[in-house]
């Protein structure tokens, strides 16, 4: 059309009622369904007639009828426009919600996310980094440079492993920051850690396979493995982390967060790390090492990663930039033994092809220019300050913080004689604009009652007042 305005219409011109009536009904549906918004200009009668292959008079008569009903208005010298009456018309409801149903046994529902609700005044939600620390101006510049025409893989589909220079940058970064032994060919780019877990599950698990998971642990991982038909068995944790002796011998897969146990916070001891690798070799199990927020550590020297200790190719290392940078970037990675690489790449290609290569390219430059390391240092200083303020404030409450040397949250046990349980405490706190989470939300079996408090989204000046609110709620 010459005026570049288009309305996609499904017009049945075979009906006996005539072409004008068919065009009217198609336009009426488009207007009342919101496909044409109030104030939007419609194509001219000449252009629409040409597109539909009908006479101009048929379109003109349909337009005039809609003008008479108040759905359209004509403006001399400008054209025909949709009025507010169209958007105010309730859409036609379907008679039935549909006959299709999920497969038998489906029980999963959408979980609330941090972006679903207004930010609370005292924000101790878990897993949220401070977006105010992110260098948006620098990132926009890098992203714009990589998004120009002729950028990476412009006009073509990329490989499922990810952009080569992104994989090179990630391999160098994790080697320097975490001592991970991997080259660029070992890195597979993902859209966050959750996709990495999904790929591993697709490749390794058959319905009925046993997956051993820390309890308490990461609910989204637990539900994902169950979604693939696995039987998820909770394994307790203690002061040294995952209790390796309690892992079922039949476990095909073991999921663990050894750098900063989620959600309690303790690291997996070196003895337990070695015991876990011995268990994996003896029973032929795979181990997923989820290193979700280890960048923000307060100890000078972290323990060696499981991947670095692994000599037999049983560990899949999973990382993400959702905590170190922003969840909205949707960039993560995994590093797997060569024996799994081909299958994982095929699974990635068959499920979503590949990630956003311009984002990967910008992130590669961000890493190579030292900007990621600089950001992590800056953010670590802020988070360390908040961590100290939080612990100092918790010292005034009848709770027992769980020691942790890294990460963006702190767990704290409630006393056995607490006047309220953690779930009730969380609910009452939310009414006072204090957001935190109950340990019970992460546990399957019986575990000590407590809360989990994030520091990523907590404004420094709001930490003490927020904890004081919890203190009043815990008072007898």
Short mmCIF file of C-alpha atoms in Angstrom, two decimals:
data_model
loop_
_atom_site.label_atom_id
_atom_site.label_comp_id
_atom_site.label_asym_id
_atom_site.label_seq_id
_atom_site.Cartn_x
_atom_site.Cartn_y
_atom_site.Cartn_z
CA UNK A 1 0.00 0.00 0.00
CA UNK A 2 1.27 3.44 -0.87
CA UNK A 3 0.65 4.91 2.59
CA UNK A 4 2.45 1.96 4.36
CA UNK A 5 -0.55 1.40 6.65
CA UNK A 6 -1.83 -2.13 6.82
CA UNK A 7 -4.66 -3.94 8.55
CA UNK A 8 -4.39 -7.72 8.38
CA UNK A 9 -7.92 -8.95 7.70
CA UNK A 10 -9.30 -12.44 7.34
CA UNK A 11 -12.12 -11.65 4.92
CA UNK A 12 -14.33 -14.45 3.62
CA UNK A 13 -15.56 -13.10 0.28
CA UNK A 14 -17.46 -16.27 -0.58
CA UNK A 15 -20.42 -15.55 1.70
CA UNK A 16 -23.76 -14.72 0.12
CA UNK A 17 -24.19 -11.67 2.33
CA UNK A 18 -21.94 -9.75 -0.01
CA UNK A 19 -18.47 -8.29 -0.03
CA UNK A 20 -19.33 -5.08 1.79
CA UNK A 21 -20.77 -7.04 4.72
CA UNK A 22 -17.74 -9.36 4.81
CA UNK A 23 -15.32 -6.40 4.87
CA UNK A 24 -17.42 -4.68 7.55
CA UNK A 25 -17.40 -7.73 9.83
CA UNK A 26 -13.64 -8.24 9.40
CA UNK A 27 -12.93 -4.58 10.20
CA UNK A 28 -15.35 -4.60 13.14
CA UNK A 29 -13.56 -7.62 14.62
CA UNK A 30 -10.14 -6.01 14.15
CA UNK A 31 -11.31 -2.82 15.86
CA UNK A 32 -13.07 -4.42 18.83
CA UNK A 33 -10.31 -7.01 19.38
CA UNK A 34 -7.72 -4.25 19.76
CA UNK A 35 -5.71 -5.06 16.64
CA UNK A 36 -6.38 -1.48 15.56
CA UNK A 37 -5.88 0.99 18.40
CA UNK A 38 -7.72 4.24 19.02
CA UNK A 39 -6.23 7.04 16.93
CA UNK A 40 -4.56 4.66 14.47
CA UNK A 41 -5.05 5.49 10.80
CA UNK A 42 -6.56 2.90 8.50
CA UNK A 43 -5.48 2.40 4.89
CA UNK A 44 -7.25 4.43 2.27
CA UNK A 45 -10.28 2.86 0.60
CA UNK A 46 -8.31 2.64 -2.65
CA UNK A 47 -5.37 0.80 -1.05
CA UNK A 48 -7.52 -1.63 0.93
CA UNK A 49 -9.67 -2.37 -2.13
CA UNK A 50 -6.54 -3.16 -4.14
CA UNK A 51 -5.17 -5.45 -1.41
CA UNK A 52 -8.46 -7.36 -1.12
CA UNK A 53 -9.13 -7.47 -4.86
CA UNK A 54 -12.57 -5.86 -4.54
CA UNK A 55 -14.19 -2.70 -5.80
CA UNK A 56 -13.50 0.55 -3.98
CA UNK A 57 -17.23 1.00 -3.46
CA UNK A 58 -17.40 -2.16 -1.30
CA UNK A 59 -14.70 -0.80 1.03
CA UNK A 60 -16.20 2.70 1.07
CA UNK A 61 -19.62 1.35 2.09
CA UNK A 62 -18.03 -0.71 4.92
CA UNK A 63 -16.09 2.34 6.16
CA UNK A 64 -19.21 4.53 6.10
CA UNK A 65 -21.13 1.97 8.16
CA UNK A 66 -18.38 1.89 10.80
CA UNK A 67 -18.25 5.70 10.84
CA UNK A 68 -22.00 5.78 11.44
CA UNK A 69 -21.60 3.36 14.36
CA UNK A 70 -18.85 5.51 15.90
CA UNK A 71 -15.96 3.08 15.39
CA UNK A 72 -14.26 5.20 12.70
CA UNK A 73 -13.99 8.89 11.98
CA UNK A 74 -12.91 10.73 8.86
CA UNK A 75 -10.64 13.73 9.00
CA UNK A 76 -10.69 15.97 5.95
CA UNK A 77 -7.37 15.82 4.16
CA UNK A 78 -5.94 13.26 6.57
CA UNK A 79 -7.87 9.99 6.19
CA UNK A 80 -9.87 7.56 8.29
CA UNK A 81 -9.00 6.80 11.94
CA UNK A 82 -10.16 4.44 14.67
CA UNK A 83 -12.02 6.10 17.54
CA UNK A 84 -11.93 5.43 21.28
CA UNK A 85 -15.26 3.62 20.95
CA UNK A 86 -13.47 0.61 19.47
CA UNK A 87 -11.10 0.20 22.43
CA UNK A 88 -14.01 0.66 24.89
CA UNK A 89 -15.94 -2.22 23.33
CA UNK A 90 -15.49 -5.43 25.33
CA UNK A 91 -13.93 -8.19 23.25
CA UNK A 92 -16.06 -11.08 22.16
CA UNK A 93 -15.62 -13.93 24.61
CA UNK A 94 -15.01 -17.42 23.39
CA UNK A 95 -17.76 -19.84 24.26
CA UNK A 96 -15.29 -22.43 25.58
CA UNK A 97 -11.86 -22.20 27.25
CA UNK A 98 -10.76 -24.94 24.89
CA UNK A 99 -10.78 -28.69 24.81
CA UNK A 100 -7.01 -29.13 25.00
CA UNK A 101 -5.43 -30.12 28.29
CA UNK A 102 -1.83 -30.71 29.47
CA UNK A 103 -0.60 -34.29 29.56
CA UNK A 104 -1.63 -36.56 32.39
CA UNK A 105 0.22 -35.85 35.60
CA UNK A 106 0.98 -32.21 34.80
CA UNK A 107 0.93 -30.18 38.03
CA UNK A 108 3.32 -27.32 37.37
CA UNK A 109 2.16 -23.72 37.47
CA UNK A 110 3.85 -20.38 36.86
CA UNK A 111 5.76 -19.16 39.91
CA UNK A 112 5.68 -15.50 40.97
CA UNK A 113 8.81 -13.60 39.99
CA UNK A 114 10.53 -10.54 41.39
CA UNK A 115 9.19 -8.44 38.53
CA UNK A 116 5.55 -9.32 39.18
CA UNK A 117 5.01 -7.01 42.16
CA UNK A 118 6.01 -3.50 43.26
CA UNK A 119 9.40 -3.20 44.96
CA UNK A 120 8.87 -3.34 48.74
CA UNK A 121 10.28 -0.64 51.00
CA UNK A 122 12.60 -3.12 52.70
CA UNK A 123 13.62 -5.51 49.93
CA UNK A 124 15.25 -8.71 51.20
CA UNK A 125 14.09 -10.87 48.31
CA UNK A 126 16.52 -13.58 47.25
CA UNK A 127 18.46 -13.72 44.00
CA UNK A 128 18.17 -10.05 43.01
CA UNK A 129 21.29 -8.04 42.14
CA UNK A 130 21.39 -4.26 42.52
CA UNK A 131 20.59 -2.89 39.06
CA UNK A 132 21.75 0.54 40.22
CA UNK A 133 25.34 -0.71 40.23
CA UNK A 134 25.23 -1.83 36.60
CA UNK A 135 27.10 0.44 34.10
CA UNK A 136 24.18 0.98 31.75
CA UNK A 137 25.83 3.73 29.69
CA UNK A 138 28.84 1.56 28.93
CA UNK A 139 26.64 -1.44 28.17
CA UNK A 140 24.44 0.55 25.77
CA UNK A 141 27.54 1.69 23.91
CA UNK A 142 28.88 -1.85 23.55
CA UNK A 143 25.52 -3.27 22.58
CA UNK A 144 24.94 -0.57 19.97
CA UNK A 145 28.35 -1.21 18.46
CA UNK A 146 27.68 -4.94 18.16
CA UNK A 147 24.12 -4.47 16.86
CA UNK A 148 25.12 -2.51 13.77
CA UNK A 149 24.50 -4.01 10.34
CA UNK A 150 27.26 -6.44 9.51
CA UNK A 151 27.73 -7.40 13.17
CA UNK A 152 28.22 -10.95 14.42
CA UNK A 153 26.28 -13.51 12.39
CA UNK A 154 24.20 -10.74 10.81
CA UNK A 155 21.47 -12.22 8.64
CA UNK A 156 22.38 -15.82 9.47
CA UNK A 157 21.81 -18.39 12.19
CA UNK A 158 24.56 -18.88 14.73
CA UNK A 159 25.88 -22.16 16.05
CA UNK A 160 24.33 -23.57 19.22
CA UNK A 161 27.58 -23.28 21.21
CA UNK A 162 27.51 -19.51 21.05
CA UNK A 163 29.72 -16.84 19.55
CA UNK A 164 33.39 -18.00 19.49
CA UNK A 165 34.76 -14.82 21.06
CA UNK A 166 32.15 -15.00 23.80
CA UNK A 167 33.25 -18.55 24.60
CA UNK A 168 36.89 -17.47 24.59
CA UNK A 169 36.16 -14.59 26.96
CA UNK A 170 34.15 -16.80 29.34
CA UNK A 171 36.84 -19.48 29.39
CA UNK A 172 39.48 -16.91 30.33
CA UNK A 173 37.24 -15.30 32.93
CA UNK A 174 36.31 -18.46 34.83
CA UNK A 175 39.88 -19.72 34.65
CA UNK A 176 41.10 -16.56 36.36
CA UNK A 177 38.25 -16.06 38.81
CA UNK A 178 37.34 -19.64 39.71
CA UNK A 179 40.28 -21.76 38.55
CA UNK A 180 38.04 -23.70 36.17
CA UNK A 181 39.97 -25.78 33.64
CA UNK A 182 38.28 -25.17 30.31
CA UNK A 183 39.01 -23.88 26.84
CA UNK A 184 36.65 -22.09 24.45
CA UNK A 185 35.49 -25.38 22.93
CA UNK A 186 34.30 -26.53 26.35
CA UNK A 187 31.95 -23.56 26.77
CA UNK A 188 28.32 -23.64 25.64
CA UNK A 189 26.38 -20.39 25.86
CA UNK A 190 22.88 -20.59 27.38
CA UNK A 191 20.05 -18.25 28.22
CA UNK A 192 20.79 -18.42 31.92
CA UNK A 193 21.49 -21.28 34.31
CA UNK A 194 17.98 -22.69 34.03
CA UNK A 195 18.46 -23.55 30.37
CA UNK A 196 21.81 -25.13 31.18
CA UNK A 197 20.09 -27.42 33.71
CA UNK A 198 17.39 -28.22 31.16
CA UNK A 199 19.95 -29.21 28.52
CA UNK A 200 21.77 -31.51 30.92
CA UNK A 201 18.48 -33.11 31.99
CA UNK A 202 17.44 -33.66 28.37
CA UNK A 203 20.71 -35.37 27.54
CA UNK A 204 21.23 -37.45 30.70
CA UNK A 205 17.87 -38.31 32.25
CA UNK A 206 15.27 -40.88 31.38
CA UNK A 207 11.90 -41.11 33.15
CA UNK A 208 12.39 -42.75 36.53
CA UNK A 209 16.08 -41.84 36.88
CA UNK A 210 17.11 -40.72 40.36
CA UNK A 211 18.41 -37.17 40.86
CA UNK A 212 19.98 -36.31 44.22
CA UNK A 213 19.53 -32.72 45.37
CA UNK A 214 20.52 -30.70 48.40
CA UNK A 215 17.70 -30.15 50.86
CA UNK A 216 16.95 -27.34 51.35
CA UNK A 217 17.82 -26.46 47.79
CA UNK A 218 16.95 -24.63 44.60
CA UNK A 219 13.22 -25.26 43.86
CA UNK A 220 13.42 -24.43 40.15
CA UNK A 221 16.10 -27.09 39.63
CA UNK A 222 14.12 -29.65 41.62
CA UNK A 223 10.95 -28.99 39.61
CA UNK A 224 12.81 -29.00 36.31
CA UNK A 225 14.28 -32.45 36.92
CA UNK A 226 10.85 -33.72 37.96
CA UNK A 227 9.41 -32.22 34.77
CA UNK A 228 11.74 -34.52 32.83
CA UNK A 229 10.34 -37.51 34.69
CA UNK A 230 13.14 -37.91 37.22
CA UNK A 231 12.62 -39.05 40.79
CA UNK A 232 14.20 -36.26 42.84
CA UNK A 233 15.60 -37.47 46.17
CA UNK A 234 16.42 -34.84 48.83
CA UNK A 235 19.85 -35.15 50.47
CA UNK A 236 20.48 -33.31 53.76
CA UNK A 237 23.16 -30.66 54.28
CA UNK A 238 25.12 -29.81 57.40
CA UNK A 239 27.90 -27.38 58.33
CA UNK A 240 30.14 -28.91 55.63
CA UNK A 241 27.49 -28.80 52.92
CA UNK A 242 25.98 -31.76 51.07
CA UNK A 243 26.13 -34.99 53.11
CA UNK A 244 27.71 -37.19 50.45
CA UNK A 245 27.13 -40.42 52.40
CA UNK A 246 23.38 -39.87 52.05
CA UNK A 247 23.41 -39.75 48.23
CA UNK A 248 21.50 -42.77 46.83
CA UNK A 249 23.87 -45.14 44.98
CA UNK A 250 21.40 -45.27 42.08
CA UNK A 251 21.48 -41.49 41.52
CA UNK A 252 22.15 -40.76 37.88
CA UNK A 253 22.68 -37.08 38.62
CA UNK A 254 23.72 -35.04 41.66
CA UNK A 255 22.92 -31.34 41.78
CA UNK A 256 24.91 -29.18 44.19
CA UNK A 257 25.82 -25.54 44.89
CA UNK A 258 29.26 -26.05 46.48
CA UNK A 259 30.60 -22.48 46.52
CA UNK A 260 27.65 -21.06 48.46
CA UNK A 261 25.00 -23.63 49.32
CA UNK A 262 21.60 -22.43 48.26
CA UNK A 263 19.91 -21.22 50.39
CA UNK A 264 21.88 -21.81 53.62
CA UNK A 265 25.19 -20.34 52.47
CA UNK A 266 27.95 -22.66 53.70
CA UNK A 267 30.57 -23.90 51.21
CA UNK A 268 31.08 -27.59 50.51
CA UNK A 269 34.21 -28.62 52.41
CA UNK A 270 37.24 -29.89 50.53
CA UNK A 271 36.83 -33.35 52.07
CA UNK A 272 33.22 -33.48 50.90
CA UNK A 273 34.20 -32.29 47.42
CA UNK A 274 36.66 -35.14 47.07
CA UNK A 275 34.16 -37.60 48.51
CA UNK A 276 31.52 -36.44 46.01
CA UNK A 277 33.88 -36.94 43.07
CA UNK A 278 34.81 -40.39 44.38
CA UNK A 279 31.11 -41.23 44.63
CA UNK A 280 30.54 -40.04 41.04
CA UNK A 281 33.34 -42.25 39.70
CA UNK A 282 32.25 -45.29 41.72
CA UNK A 283 28.59 -45.08 40.69
CA UNK A 284 28.90 -43.50 37.24
CA UNK A 285 26.96 -40.40 38.27
CA UNK A 286 27.04 -36.94 36.75
CA UNK A 287 27.49 -33.92 39.02
CA UNK A 288 26.10 -30.48 38.23
CA UNK A 289 28.11 -27.75 39.93
CA UNK A 290 25.90 -24.66 40.00
CA UNK A 291 28.23 -21.73 40.74
CA UNK A 292 25.43 -19.20 40.76
CA UNK A 293 26.87 -16.21 42.70
CA UNK A 294 30.37 -17.14 43.81
CA UNK A 295 31.83 -13.91 42.39
CA UNK A 296 30.67 -12.05 45.47
CA UNK A 297 32.82 -13.73 48.07
CA UNK A 298 34.11 -12.28 51.28
CA UNK A 299 36.85 -14.86 51.85
CA UNK A 300 40.21 -14.15 50.24
CA UNK A 301 40.71 -17.55 48.67
CA UNK A 302 37.78 -19.75 47.64
CA UNK A 303 37.92 -23.53 47.64
CA UNK A 304 38.77 -25.14 44.33
CA UNK A 305 35.77 -25.77 42.14
CA UNK A 306 34.55 -29.32 41.67
CA UNK A 307 35.28 -28.91 37.97
CA UNK A 308 38.92 -28.13 38.68
CA UNK A 309 39.22 -31.15 40.98
CA UNK A 310 37.49 -33.49 38.53
CA UNK A 311 39.95 -35.80 36.76
CA UNK A 312 37.45 -38.28 35.32
CA UNK A 313 34.94 -36.12 33.44
CA UNK A 314 31.91 -36.33 35.72
CA UNK A 315 31.28 -32.61 36.46
CA UNK A 316 29.16 -30.19 34.46
CA UNK A 317 29.93 -26.63 35.54
CA UNK A 318 27.05 -24.13 35.25
CA UNK A 319 27.44 -20.36 35.52
CA UNK A 320 25.28 -17.31 34.92
CA UNK A 321 25.59 -13.55 34.57
CA UNK A 322 22.15 -13.01 36.13
CA UNK A 323 23.65 -12.31 39.57
CA UNK A 324 26.96 -10.72 38.63
CA UNK A 325 25.30 -8.41 36.07
CA UNK A 326 21.53 -8.50 35.42
CA UNK A 327 18.87 -11.22 35.07
CA UNK A 328 17.46 -9.40 32.06
CA UNK A 329 20.55 -10.13 29.97
CA UNK A 330 19.56 -13.81 29.92
CA UNK A 331 23.11 -15.07 29.43
CA UNK A 332 24.70 -18.06 31.10
CA UNK A 333 27.01 -20.90 30.19
CA UNK A 334 27.91 -24.46 30.93
CA UNK A 335 31.14 -26.43 30.67
CA UNK A 336 30.80 -30.16 30.20
CA UNK A 337 33.13 -33.10 29.59
CA UNK A 338 33.87 -33.69 25.88
CA UNK A 339 31.81 -36.91 26.01
CA UNK A 340 28.63 -34.82 26.48
CA UNK A 341 29.43 -31.85 24.28
CA UNK A 342 27.92 -33.15 21.02
CA UNK A 343 24.67 -34.22 22.67
CA UNK A 344 24.33 -30.92 24.57
CA UNK A 345 24.89 -28.91 21.40
CA UNK A 346 22.27 -30.93 19.56
CA UNK A 347 19.81 -30.42 22.42
CA UNK A 348 20.46 -26.69 22.38
CA UNK A 349 19.97 -26.49 18.64
CA UNK A 350 16.74 -28.49 18.73
CA UNK A 351 15.17 -26.54 21.60
CA UNK A 352 15.92 -22.89 20.78
CA UNK A 353 18.68 -22.80 18.20
CA UNK A 354 21.05 -20.26 19.67
CA UNK A 355 21.18 -17.16 21.85
CA UNK A 356 21.33 -13.46 21.02
CA UNK A 357 24.75 -13.17 19.40
CA UNK A 358 24.92 -9.38 19.63
CA UNK A 359 24.47 -9.65 23.42
CA UNK A 360 27.17 -12.33 23.56
CA UNK A 361 29.47 -10.12 21.49
CA UNK A 362 28.90 -7.11 23.73
CA UNK A 363 29.49 -9.23 26.82
CA UNK A 364 32.71 -10.62 25.34
CA UNK A 365 34.01 -7.07 24.95
CA UNK A 366 32.76 -6.24 28.44
CA UNK A 367 34.85 -9.11 29.81
CA UNK A 368 37.93 -8.59 27.65
CA UNK A 369 38.11 -4.87 28.44
CA UNK A 370 38.20 -5.65 32.15
CA UNK A 371 34.79 -4.09 32.75
CA UNK A 372 33.26 -7.21 34.27
CA UNK A 373 36.10 -7.58 36.77
CA UNK A 374 35.79 -3.88 37.65
CA UNK A 375 32.03 -4.17 38.10
CA UNK A 376 32.37 -7.25 40.31
CA UNK A 377 34.92 -5.46 42.52
CA UNK A 378 32.65 -2.44 42.87
CA UNK A 379 29.53 -4.51 43.52
CA UNK A 380 31.38 -6.76 45.96
CA UNK A 381 32.32 -3.76 48.09
CA UNK A 382 28.69 -2.61 48.24
CA UNK A 383 27.38 -6.08 49.02
CA UNK A 384 30.04 -6.65 51.69
CA UNK A 385 28.93 -3.44 53.41
CA UNK A 386 25.28 -4.51 53.29
CA UNK A 387 26.22 -7.96 54.57
CA UNK A 388 27.92 -6.44 57.62
CA UNK A 389 25.00 -4.11 58.31
CA UNK A 390 22.58 -7.02 58.01
CA UNK A 391 24.55 -9.23 60.40
CA UNK A 392 24.89 -6.38 62.86
CA UNK A 393 21.13 -5.76 62.74
CA UNK A 394 20.35 -9.48 63.07
CA UNK A 395 22.47 -9.59 66.23
CA UNK A 396 19.66 -7.68 67.95
CA UNK A 397 17.11 -10.38 67.06
CA UNK A 398 16.57 -13.83 68.60
CA UNK A 399 17.83 -15.56 65.45
CA UNK A 400 20.90 -17.59 64.48
CA UNK A 401 22.51 -16.47 61.20
CA UNK A 402 24.12 -19.24 59.16
CA UNK A 403 27.80 -18.39 58.43
CA UNK A 404 28.53 -17.77 54.76
CA UNK A 405 31.57 -16.48 52.89
CA UNK A 406 29.95 -15.45 49.62
CA UNK A 407 26.76 -14.58 47.85
CA UNK A 408 23.85 -12.19 47.96
CA UNK A 409 21.82 -13.57 50.84
CA UNK A 410 21.97 -14.71 54.44
CA UNK A 411 19.92 -17.47 56.07
CA UNK A 412 18.95 -17.24 59.73
CA UNK A 413 17.34 -19.87 61.95
CA UNK A 414 14.47 -18.95 64.25
CA UNK A 415 14.63 -20.14 67.87
CA UNK A 416 12.71 -23.30 68.74
CA UNK A 417 10.45 -21.29 71.05
CA UNK A 418 9.75 -18.57 68.46
CA UNK A 419 6.27 -17.06 68.94
CA UNK A 420 5.70 -17.27 65.17
CA UNK A 421 6.88 -19.68 62.51
CA UNK A 422 8.81 -18.43 59.49
CA UNK A 423 5.91 -18.66 57.04
CA UNK A 424 3.72 -16.55 59.31
CA UNK A 425 6.57 -14.12 59.88
CA UNK A 426 7.11 -13.68 56.12
CA UNK A 427 3.41 -13.10 55.53
CA UNK A 428 3.09 -10.52 58.31
CA UNK A 429 6.30 -8.80 57.23
CA UNK A 430 5.03 -8.47 53.67
CA UNK A 431 2.04 -6.49 54.95
CA UNK A 432 4.55 -4.01 56.39
CA UNK A 433 6.47 -3.76 53.11
CA UNK A 434 9.29 -6.05 54.26
CA UNK A 435 10.02 -8.84 51.77
CA UNK A 436 11.98 -11.95 52.73
CA UNK A 437 11.54 -15.69 52.27
CA UNK A 438 10.99 -18.70 54.48
CA UNK A 439 13.50 -21.55 54.51
CA UNK A 440 10.53 -23.88 54.21
CA UNK A 441 10.00 -22.58 50.68
CA UNK A 442 13.23 -24.30 49.67
CA UNK A 443 12.97 -27.51 51.68
CA UNK A 444 11.33 -30.85 50.95
CA UNK A 445 12.01 -32.71 54.17
CA UNK A 446 12.00 -31.57 57.78
CA UNK A 447 14.44 -28.78 58.43
CA UNK A 448 15.03 -26.07 61.01
CA UNK A 449 12.67 -23.15 60.68
CA UNK A 450 14.16 -19.90 59.46
CA UNK A 451 14.21 -17.08 56.94
CA UNK A 452 16.39 -16.11 53.98
CA UNK A 453 17.33 -12.45 53.52
CA UNK A 454 18.73 -11.10 50.27
CA UNK A 455 21.07 -8.10 50.16
CA UNK A 456 21.19 -7.44 46.40
CA UNK A 457 17.99 -5.42 46.27
CA UNK A 458 18.25 -3.96 49.77
CA UNK A 459 18.97 -0.23 49.88
CA UNK A 460 21.67 0.25 52.50
CA UNK A 461 19.65 2.70 54.58
CA UNK A 462 16.61 0.40 54.64
CA UNK A 463 18.34 -2.69 56.07
CA UNK A 464 18.26 -1.82 59.79
CA UNK A 465 14.67 -0.48 59.76
CA UNK A 466 13.53 -3.59 57.88
CA UNK A 467 15.20 -5.94 60.34
CA UNK A 468 13.71 -3.96 63.21
CA UNK A 469 10.26 -4.65 61.76
CA UNK A 470 11.08 -8.38 61.81
CA UNK A 471 12.28 -8.00 65.40
CA UNK A 472 8.96 -6.52 66.47
CA UNK A 473 7.10 -9.35 64.76
CA UNK A 474 9.27 -11.89 66.59
CA UNK A 475 8.72 -10.33 69.99
CA UNK A 476 6.66 -12.47 72.43
#
